[in-house]
Tab-separated table of C-alpha atoms and ligand atoms in Angstrom:
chain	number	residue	atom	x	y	z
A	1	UNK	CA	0.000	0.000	0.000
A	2	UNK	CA	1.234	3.696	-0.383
A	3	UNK	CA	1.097	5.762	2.541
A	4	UNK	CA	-0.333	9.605	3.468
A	5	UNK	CA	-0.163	12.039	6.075
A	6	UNK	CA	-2.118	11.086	9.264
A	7	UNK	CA	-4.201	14.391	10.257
A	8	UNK	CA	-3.396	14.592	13.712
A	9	UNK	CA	-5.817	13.894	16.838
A	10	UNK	CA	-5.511	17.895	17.917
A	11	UNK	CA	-5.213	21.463	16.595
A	12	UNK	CA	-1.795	22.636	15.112
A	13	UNK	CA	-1.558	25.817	17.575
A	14	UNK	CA	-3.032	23.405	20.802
A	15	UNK	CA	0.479	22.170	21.736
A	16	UNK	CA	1.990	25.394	22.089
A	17	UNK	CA	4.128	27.005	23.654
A	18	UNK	CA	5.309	23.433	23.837
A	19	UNK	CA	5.428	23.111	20.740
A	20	UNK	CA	4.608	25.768	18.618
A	21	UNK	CA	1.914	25.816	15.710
A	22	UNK	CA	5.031	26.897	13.299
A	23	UNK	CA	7.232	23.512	14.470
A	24	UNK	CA	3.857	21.145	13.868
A	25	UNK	CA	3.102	23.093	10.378
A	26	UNK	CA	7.131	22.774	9.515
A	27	UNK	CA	8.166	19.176	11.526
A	28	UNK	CA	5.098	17.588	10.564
A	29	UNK	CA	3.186	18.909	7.603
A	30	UNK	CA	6.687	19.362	5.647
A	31	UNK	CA	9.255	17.106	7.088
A	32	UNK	CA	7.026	14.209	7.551
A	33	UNK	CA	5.461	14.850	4.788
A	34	UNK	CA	8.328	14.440	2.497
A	35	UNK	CA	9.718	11.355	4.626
A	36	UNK	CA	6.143	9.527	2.949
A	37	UNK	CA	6.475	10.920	-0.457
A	38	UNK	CA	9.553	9.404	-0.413
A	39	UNK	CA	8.956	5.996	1.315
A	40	UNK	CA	5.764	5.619	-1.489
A	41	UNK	CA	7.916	6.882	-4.376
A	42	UNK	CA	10.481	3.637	-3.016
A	43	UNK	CA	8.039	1.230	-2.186
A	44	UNK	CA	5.734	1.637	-5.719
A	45	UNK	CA	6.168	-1.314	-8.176
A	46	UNK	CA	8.275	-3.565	-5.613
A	47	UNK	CA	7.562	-6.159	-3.110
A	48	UNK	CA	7.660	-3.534	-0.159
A	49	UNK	CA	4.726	-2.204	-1.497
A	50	UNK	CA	2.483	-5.629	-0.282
A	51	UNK	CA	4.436	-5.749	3.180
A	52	UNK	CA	3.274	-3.600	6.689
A	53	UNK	CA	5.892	-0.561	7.642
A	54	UNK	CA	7.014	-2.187	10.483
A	55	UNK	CA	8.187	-5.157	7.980
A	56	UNK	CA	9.812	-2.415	5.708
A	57	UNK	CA	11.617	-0.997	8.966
A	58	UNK	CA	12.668	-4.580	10.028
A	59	UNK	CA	14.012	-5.488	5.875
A	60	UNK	CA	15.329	-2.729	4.653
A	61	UNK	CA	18.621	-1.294	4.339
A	62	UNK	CA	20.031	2.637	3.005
A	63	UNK	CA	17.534	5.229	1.776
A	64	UNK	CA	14.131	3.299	1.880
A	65	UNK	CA	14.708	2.319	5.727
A	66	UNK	CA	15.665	5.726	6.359
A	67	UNK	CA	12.285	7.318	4.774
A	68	UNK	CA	10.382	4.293	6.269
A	69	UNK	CA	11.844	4.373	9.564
A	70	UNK	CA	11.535	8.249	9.960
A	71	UNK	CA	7.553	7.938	8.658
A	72	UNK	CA	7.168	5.932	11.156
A	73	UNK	CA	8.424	7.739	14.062
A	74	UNK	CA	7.459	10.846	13.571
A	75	UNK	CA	3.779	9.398	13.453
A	76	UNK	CA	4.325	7.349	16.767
A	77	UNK	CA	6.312	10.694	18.333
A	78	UNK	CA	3.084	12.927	16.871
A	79	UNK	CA	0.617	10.614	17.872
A	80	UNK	CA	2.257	10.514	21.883
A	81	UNK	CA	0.794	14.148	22.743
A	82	UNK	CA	-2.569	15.616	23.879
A	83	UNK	CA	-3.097	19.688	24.824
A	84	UNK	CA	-4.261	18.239	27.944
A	85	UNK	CA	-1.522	15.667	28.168
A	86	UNK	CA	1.301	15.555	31.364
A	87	UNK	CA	1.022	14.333	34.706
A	88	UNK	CA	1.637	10.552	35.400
A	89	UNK	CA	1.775	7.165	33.786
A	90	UNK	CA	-0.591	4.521	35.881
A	91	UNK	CA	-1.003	0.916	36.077
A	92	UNK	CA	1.403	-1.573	35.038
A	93	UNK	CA	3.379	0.927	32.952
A	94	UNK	CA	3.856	2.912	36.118
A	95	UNK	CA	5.198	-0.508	38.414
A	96	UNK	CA	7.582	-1.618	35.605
A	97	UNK	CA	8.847	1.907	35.283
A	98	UNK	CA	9.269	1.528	39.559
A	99	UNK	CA	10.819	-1.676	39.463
A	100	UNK	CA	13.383	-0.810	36.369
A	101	UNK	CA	14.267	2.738	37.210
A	102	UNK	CA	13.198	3.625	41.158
A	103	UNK	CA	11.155	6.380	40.179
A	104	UNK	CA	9.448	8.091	37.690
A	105	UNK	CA	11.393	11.092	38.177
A	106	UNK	CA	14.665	8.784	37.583
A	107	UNK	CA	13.068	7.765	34.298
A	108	UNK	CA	12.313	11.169	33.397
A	109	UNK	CA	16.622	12.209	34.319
A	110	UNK	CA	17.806	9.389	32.254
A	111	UNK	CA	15.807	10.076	28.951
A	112	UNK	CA	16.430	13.667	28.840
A	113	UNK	CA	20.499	12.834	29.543
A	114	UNK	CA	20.082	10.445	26.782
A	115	UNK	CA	18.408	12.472	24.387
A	116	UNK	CA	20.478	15.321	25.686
A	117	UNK	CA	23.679	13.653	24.945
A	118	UNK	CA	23.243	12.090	21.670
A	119	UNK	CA	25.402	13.566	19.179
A	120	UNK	CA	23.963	14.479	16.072
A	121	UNK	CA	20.820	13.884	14.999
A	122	UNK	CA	18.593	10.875	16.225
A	123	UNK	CA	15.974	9.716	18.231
A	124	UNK	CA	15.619	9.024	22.242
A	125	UNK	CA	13.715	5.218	23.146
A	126	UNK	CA	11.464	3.933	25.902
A	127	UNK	CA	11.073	0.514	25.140
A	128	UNK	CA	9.694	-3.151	26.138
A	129	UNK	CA	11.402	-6.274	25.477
A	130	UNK	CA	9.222	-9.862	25.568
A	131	UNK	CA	9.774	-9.722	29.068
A	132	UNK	CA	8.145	-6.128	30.363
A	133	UNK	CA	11.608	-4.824	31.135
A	134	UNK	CA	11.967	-1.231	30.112
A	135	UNK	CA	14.945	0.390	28.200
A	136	UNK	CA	16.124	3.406	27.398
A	137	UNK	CA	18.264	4.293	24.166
A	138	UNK	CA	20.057	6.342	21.920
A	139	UNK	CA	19.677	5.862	18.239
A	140	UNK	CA	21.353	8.031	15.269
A	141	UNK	CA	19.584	9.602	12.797
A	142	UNK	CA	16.305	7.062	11.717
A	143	UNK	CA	17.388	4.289	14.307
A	144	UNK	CA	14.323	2.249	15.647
A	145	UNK	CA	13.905	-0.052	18.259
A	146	UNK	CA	11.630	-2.438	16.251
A	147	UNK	CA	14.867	-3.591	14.354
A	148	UNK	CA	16.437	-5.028	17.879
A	149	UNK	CA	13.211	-6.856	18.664
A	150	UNK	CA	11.782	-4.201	21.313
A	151	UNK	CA	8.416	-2.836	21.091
A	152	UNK	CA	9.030	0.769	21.476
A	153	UNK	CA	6.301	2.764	24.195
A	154	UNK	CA	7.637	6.283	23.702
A	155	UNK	CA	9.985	8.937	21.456
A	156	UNK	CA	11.531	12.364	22.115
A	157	UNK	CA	12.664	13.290	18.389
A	158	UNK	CA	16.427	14.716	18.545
A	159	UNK	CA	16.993	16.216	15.229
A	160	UNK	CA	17.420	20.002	15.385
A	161	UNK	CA	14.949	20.276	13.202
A	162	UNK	CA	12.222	19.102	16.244
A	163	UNK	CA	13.011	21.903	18.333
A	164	UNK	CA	15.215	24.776	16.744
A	165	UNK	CA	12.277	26.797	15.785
A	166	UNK	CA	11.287	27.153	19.439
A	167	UNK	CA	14.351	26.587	21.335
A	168	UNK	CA	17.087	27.340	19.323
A	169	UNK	CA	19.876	24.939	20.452
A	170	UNK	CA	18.716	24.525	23.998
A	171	UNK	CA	17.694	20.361	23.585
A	172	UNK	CA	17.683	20.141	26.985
A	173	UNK	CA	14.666	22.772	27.539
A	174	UNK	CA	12.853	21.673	24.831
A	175	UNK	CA	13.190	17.510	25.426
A	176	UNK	CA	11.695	18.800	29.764
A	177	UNK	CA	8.987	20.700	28.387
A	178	UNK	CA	7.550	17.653	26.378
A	179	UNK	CA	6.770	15.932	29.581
A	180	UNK	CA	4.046	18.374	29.748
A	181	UNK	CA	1.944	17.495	27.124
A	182	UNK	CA	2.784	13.541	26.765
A	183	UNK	CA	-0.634	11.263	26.730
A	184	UNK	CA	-0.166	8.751	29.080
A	185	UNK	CA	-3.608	6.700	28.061
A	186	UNK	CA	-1.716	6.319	24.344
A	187	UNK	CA	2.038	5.081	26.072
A	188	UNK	CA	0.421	2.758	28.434
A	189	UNK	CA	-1.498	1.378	25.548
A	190	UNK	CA	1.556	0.188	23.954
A	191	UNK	CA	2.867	-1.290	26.876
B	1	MN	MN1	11.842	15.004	13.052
């Protein structure tokens, strides 16, 4: 199948000063825009075209995992916030994350330090493996956890162009603030 743009589950300006109506009109509608466009104009006429994107992203290899992988995670990373997001993960998502990391403040310190302290462009990780245990990690540029076998629960995107518009080069403000509007109903549904 060839893919399009997702509309997304909340107004462009209702994430702001989060994130800023400008950064979802430029990140989204234009960056992740042209990550599809490219992934369909790769995919049309081959066998990738008959296979899920998650099965592109676990097969492929150079330019078409790069435009599949970064379709992908810019929908899951999209798809993670609500204007009236914040507060707390509950339930089981909120024990594992007390039994793997202590807290979920200490969860909250280690992501930002590792999306903090990537270098270059990439993406940050929450992630399962078939045993409930949570990880966090780095990955460069379109890295995704599905290609290690994890299911991934949540995403801070790391590229400058995610933030630069309303932080200039201060990462670290702009990967605290997110905390603020992240839907915790959607992340412990992945879990
Ligand atoms: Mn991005």
């Amino acid at each position: 199948m060839l893919y399009s743009l997702p509309q997304l589950p909340y107004a462009t300006d209702s994430l702001a000063p989060i994130i800023s109506k400008e950064t979802i009109e430029y990140h989204y509608g234009k960056h992740e825009k042209t990550y599809i466009d490219n992934l369909n104009n790769l995919i049309k006429g081959t066998p990738y075209e008959e296979m899920t994107l998650e099965d592109i992203i676990r097969k492929a290899t150079g330019s078409l995992f790069n435009n599949a992988a970064q379709a992908w995670n810019h929908i899951f990373y999209f798809f993670s916030f609500s204007p009236d997001g914040g507060g707390f993960p509950k339930g089981e998502l909120l024990e594992a994350i007390t039994t793997h990391f202590g807290s979920f403040e200490v969860l909250k310190k280690q992501f930002v330090k590792a999306g903090t302290t990537l270098f270059g462009s990439g993406w940050v990780w929450l992630s399962s493996d078939n045993d409930g245990k949570l990880i966090i990690s780095q990955g460069s540029n379109a890295s995704n956890p599905l290609t290690e076998g994890l299911t991934p629960l949540l995403t801070f995107d790391v590229w400058e162009h995610a933030y630069y518009l309303d932080y200039q080069n201060r990462r670290a403000d702009a990967l605290n603030a997110l905390w603020d509007i992240i839907d915790w109903d959607i992340i412990e549904s992945r879990y």
